[in-house]
mmCIF file of C-alpha atoms in Angstrom:
data_model
loop_
_atom_site.group_PDB
_atom_site.id
_atom_site.type_symbol
_atom_site.label_atom_id
_atom_site.label_comp_id
_atom_site.label_asym_id
_atom_site.label_seq_id
_atom_site.Cartn_x
_atom_site.Cartn_y
_atom_site.Cartn_z
ATOM 1 C CA MET D 1 27.603 -15.477 -24.912
ATOM 2 C CA LEU D 2 25.760 -18.333 -23.306
ATOM 3 C CA THR D 3 22.032 -18.592 -23.588
ATOM 4 C CA CYS D 4 19.833 -20.368 -21.129
ATOM 5 C CA PRO D 5 16.863 -22.551 -21.920
ATOM 6 C CA PRO D 6 13.378 -21.035 -21.564
ATOM 7 C CA TYR D 7 11.668 -21.170 -18.151
ATOM 8 C CA VAL D 8 14.920 -21.892 -16.301
ATOM 9 C CA HIS D 9 15.177 -18.721 -14.250
ATOM 10 C CA GLU D 10 17.956 -20.031 -12.051
ATOM 11 C CA LEU D 11 20.484 -19.766 -14.876
ATOM 12 C CA ASN D 12 19.881 -16.056 -15.474
ATOM 13 C CA GLY D 13 21.723 -15.131 -12.317
ATOM 14 C CA ILE D 14 21.534 -12.084 -10.097
ATOM 15 C CA ALA D 15 19.105 -10.018 -12.189
ATOM 16 C CA GLU D 16 16.556 -12.808 -12.298
ATOM 17 C CA ILE D 17 16.879 -13.443 -8.566
ATOM 18 C CA TYR D 18 16.363 -9.721 -7.864
ATOM 19 C CA ASN D 19 13.321 -9.540 -10.163
ATOM 20 C CA ARG D 20 11.776 -12.653 -8.665
ATOM 21 C CA SER D 21 12.274 -11.441 -5.073
ATOM 22 C CA ALA D 22 10.893 -7.993 -6.004
ATOM 23 C CA ILE D 23 7.776 -9.509 -7.558
ATOM 24 C CA ASP D 24 7.301 -11.833 -4.565
ATOM 25 C CA MET D 25 7.617 -8.879 -2.208
ATOM 26 C CA GLY D 26 5.152 -6.853 -4.308
ATOM 27 C CA ARG D 27 2.676 -9.729 -4.337
ATOM 28 C CA CYS D 28 2.867 -9.987 -0.540
ATOM 29 C CA LEU D 29 2.381 -6.228 -0.107
ATOM 30 C CA MET D 30 -0.579 -6.241 -2.477
ATOM 31 C CA ARG D 31 -2.290 -9.176 -0.763
ATOM 32 C CA ASP D 32 -1.622 -7.948 2.762
ATOM 33 C CA ALA D 33 -2.913 -4.449 2.012
ATOM 34 C CA LYS D 34 -5.859 -5.801 -0.035
ATOM 35 C CA VAL D 35 -4.996 -3.428 -2.879
ATOM 36 C CA ASN D 36 -6.317 -4.162 -6.354
ATOM 37 C CA GLY D 37 -3.765 -5.577 -8.803
ATOM 38 C CA ARG D 38 -4.207 -2.696 -11.233
ATOM 39 C CA TYR D 39 -2.002 -0.606 -8.930
ATOM 40 C CA TRP D 40 1.007 -2.879 -9.565
ATOM 41 C CA PRO D 41 3.234 -0.009 -10.842
ATOM 42 C CA GLU D 42 2.814 1.833 -7.534
ATOM 43 C CA ILE D 43 3.445 -1.377 -5.621
ATOM 44 C CA MET D 44 6.643 -2.058 -7.559
ATOM 45 C CA LYS D 45 7.867 1.515 -6.960
ATOM 46 C CA THR D 46 7.367 0.904 -3.257
ATOM 47 C CA VAL D 47 9.209 -2.417 -3.476
ATOM 48 C CA ALA D 48 12.199 -0.696 -5.100
ATOM 49 C CA TYR D 49 12.062 2.067 -2.469
ATOM 50 C CA LEU D 50 12.051 -0.476 0.366
ATOM 51 C CA LYS D 51 14.713 -2.752 -1.160
ATOM 52 C CA ASN D 52 17.042 0.242 -1.552
ATOM 53 C CA ARG D 53 16.636 0.902 2.152
ATOM 54 C CA THR D 54 17.207 -2.689 3.271
ATOM 55 C CA LEU D 55 20.630 -4.053 4.178
ATOM 56 C CA ALA D 56 22.445 -5.425 1.158
ATOM 57 C CA ASN D 57 24.463 -8.615 1.347
ATOM 58 C CA THR D 58 27.797 -6.846 1.527
ATOM 59 C CA GLN D 59 30.756 -6.792 3.841
ATOM 60 C CA LYS D 60 30.140 -3.102 4.502
ATOM 61 C CA ASN D 61 26.779 -3.806 6.169
ATOM 62 C CA LYS D 62 25.130 -0.877 4.356
ATOM 63 C CA THR D 63 21.974 -0.357 2.340
ATOM 64 C CA PRO D 64 22.153 0.258 -1.432
ATOM 65 C CA TYR D 65 21.007 3.840 -0.742
ATOM 66 C CA GLU D 66 23.943 4.414 1.641
ATOM 67 C CA ILE D 67 26.417 2.872 -0.793
ATOM 68 C CA PHE D 68 25.206 5.005 -3.713
ATOM 69 C CA PHE D 69 24.660 8.370 -1.986
ATOM 70 C CA GLY D 70 27.079 8.038 0.930
ATOM 71 C CA ILE D 71 24.437 9.336 3.345
ATOM 72 C CA LYS D 72 23.326 7.604 6.551
ATOM 73 C CA LEU D 73 19.711 6.594 6.073
ATOM 74 C CA ASN D 74 16.735 7.620 8.239
ATOM 75 C CA VAL D 75 13.795 5.200 8.133
ATOM 76 C CA LYS D 76 11.558 6.772 10.769
ATOM 77 C CA HIS D 77 9.032 7.760 8.094
ATOM 78 C CA LEU D 78 8.375 4.149 7.048
ATOM 79 C CA LYS D 79 4.932 2.905 8.068
ATOM 80 C CA ILE D 80 3.004 -0.334 7.661
ATOM 81 C CA TYR D 81 2.093 -0.726 3.990
ATOM 82 C CA GLY D 82 -1.650 -0.616 3.405
ATOM 83 C CA SER D 83 -2.371 1.361 6.582
ATOM 84 C CA ARG D 84 -5.391 3.622 6.741
ATOM 85 C CA VAL D 85 -4.411 7.233 6.106
ATOM 86 C CA PHE D 86 -6.302 10.425 6.869
ATOM 87 C CA VAL D 87 -5.281 13.136 4.404
ATOM 88 C CA ARG D 88 -5.916 16.687 5.577
ATOM 89 C CA ILE D 89 -8.029 18.865 3.270
ATOM 90 C CA PRO D 90 -6.741 22.466 3.301
ATOM 91 C CA GLU D 91 -9.158 25.084 4.606
ATOM 92 C CA VAL D 92 -9.185 26.960 1.313
ATOM 93 C CA LEU D 93 -10.568 23.883 -0.470
ATOM 94 C CA ARG D 94 -13.451 23.412 1.964
ATOM 95 C CA LYS D 95 -16.687 25.106 0.932
ATOM 96 C CA SER D 96 -18.180 25.443 4.404
ATOM 97 C CA LYS D 97 -17.240 24.783 7.983
ATOM 98 C CA TRP D 98 -19.341 21.604 7.868
ATOM 99 C CA ASP D 99 -17.249 19.936 5.167
ATOM 100 C CA ASP D 100 -14.901 17.083 6.040
ATOM 101 C CA LYS D 101 -11.455 18.074 7.274
ATOM 102 C CA ALA D 102 -9.835 14.877 5.970
ATOM 103 C CA LYS D 103 -10.267 12.121 3.417
ATOM 104 C CA VAL D 104 -9.610 8.458 4.137
ATOM 105 C CA GLY D 105 -7.128 6.608 1.954
ATOM 106 C CA VAL D 106 -4.645 3.748 1.930
ATOM 107 C CA LEU D 107 -0.862 4.077 2.190
ATOM 108 C CA ILE D 108 0.441 2.726 -1.101
ATOM 109 C CA GLY D 109 3.954 4.176 -1.349
ATOM 110 C CA TYR D 110 6.565 6.748 -0.464
ATOM 111 C CA ASN D 111 8.191 9.715 -2.162
ATOM 112 C CA GLU D 112 11.074 11.981 -1.225
ATOM 113 C CA ASN D 113 9.067 14.282 1.044
ATOM 114 C CA GLY D 114 5.848 12.460 1.847
ATOM 115 C CA TYR D 115 3.626 9.526 1.061
ATOM 116 C CA ARG D 116 1.692 8.119 -1.889
ATOM 117 C CA VAL D 117 -1.925 7.545 -0.883
ATOM 118 C CA LEU D 118 -4.763 5.855 -2.752
ATOM 119 C CA ILE D 119 -8.008 7.835 -2.423
ATOM 120 C CA ASN D 120 -11.081 7.203 -4.586
ATOM 121 C CA ASP D 121 -9.106 5.205 -7.200
ATOM 122 C CA ARG D 122 -6.488 7.980 -7.531
ATOM 123 C CA VAL D 123 -2.930 7.939 -6.212
ATOM 124 C CA ILE D 124 -1.841 11.293 -4.798
ATOM 125 C CA ASN D 125 1.303 12.661 -3.157
ATOM 126 C CA VAL D 126 0.661 14.005 0.340
ATOM 127 C CA ARG D 127 2.687 15.282 3.242
ATOM 128 C CA HIS D 128 0.198 16.176 5.998
ATOM 129 C CA VAL D 129 -1.320 12.852 6.976
ATOM 130 C CA GLU D 130 -2.383 10.887 10.015
ATOM 131 C CA ILE D 131 -1.510 7.218 9.590
ATOM 132 C CA VAL D 132 -3.386 4.554 11.536
ATOM 133 C CA GLU D 133 -1.241 1.412 11.643
ATOM 134 C CA ASP D 134 -3.909 -0.794 13.232
ATOM 135 C CA LYS D 135 -4.349 -3.821 10.951
ATOM 136 C CA THR D 136 -7.926 -4.427 12.139
ATOM 137 C CA GLU D 137 -9.144 -1.173 10.597
ATOM 138 C CA LEU D 138 -7.963 -1.599 6.996
ATOM 139 C CA ILE D 139 -10.116 -0.624 4.056
ATOM 140 C CA CYS D 140 -10.684 -3.305 1.445
ATOM 141 C CA LEU D 141 -10.244 -1.925 -2.068
ATOM 142 C CA GLU D 142 -10.830 -5.116 -4.010
ATOM 143 C CA ASN D 143 -14.066 -5.632 -5.869
ATOM 144 C CA ASN D 144 -15.634 -8.357 -3.811
ATOM 145 C CA ASP D 145 -19.149 -8.993 -2.643
ATOM 146 C CA ASP D 146 -18.390 -9.891 0.989
ATOM 147 C CA ASP D 147 -20.070 -6.741 2.335
ATOM 148 C CA LYS D 148 -23.105 -7.319 0.110
ATOM 149 C CA PHE D 149 -23.286 -10.937 1.331
ATOM 150 C CA GLU D 150 -23.101 -9.798 4.989
ATOM 151 C CA ARG D 151 -25.825 -7.185 4.465
ATOM 152 C CA GLU D 152 -28.089 -9.730 2.764
ATOM 153 C CA ASN D 153 -27.416 -12.244 5.545
ATOM 154 C CA ASN D 154 -28.174 -9.662 8.257
ATOM 155 C CA ASN D 155 -31.399 -8.642 6.470
ATOM 156 C CA SER D 156 -32.538 -12.265 6.147
ATOM 157 C CA ILE D 157 -31.789 -12.884 9.844
ATOM 158 C CA ARG D 158 -33.779 -9.786 10.819
ATOM 159 C CA ASP D 159 -36.674 -10.888 8.588
ATOM 160 C CA SER D 160 -36.735 -14.348 10.169
ATOM 161 C CA ILE D 161 -36.672 -12.825 13.679
ATOM 162 C CA ASP D 162 -39.517 -10.473 12.746
ATOM 163 C CA ASN D 163 -41.548 -13.367 11.311
ATOM 164 C CA GLU D 164 -41.025 -15.458 14.447
ATOM 165 C CA SER D 165 -42.087 -12.619 16.716
ATOM 166 C CA ASN D 166 -45.356 -12.129 14.754
#
């Protein structure tokens, strides 16, 4: 058995190439969706799900899922990762008619019969959702102070306008 020197990933072959491309894909999904890094297991599950439904480099021109299960694949349920998701709250869980009918979350993965959605720092499995794939309306889940900075800037601008008008 041949060993390879440390930090020379190229010599490890196919497994190392797959792992590196999976991690690169996960990093891109995480950054694009603005999802916190602590959700990396969910992101990597999604990467595996998507890679199994992407054409493999074979002569058969099939996905790994098709090769393994022998079933033609349907990808109509795939949506833009990180999209805003409205999850329906069942009527029996609402306390009054004035309660919200849906919660807002972020699409973070897929399962066999629905989606994995991040809501209030919890990942849940849901089926009845409305997905908004508009990239301008994404929710930022990272802990950053951009909103606080904007609010402070807007307040200081208003204060300076008020002082000038007096």
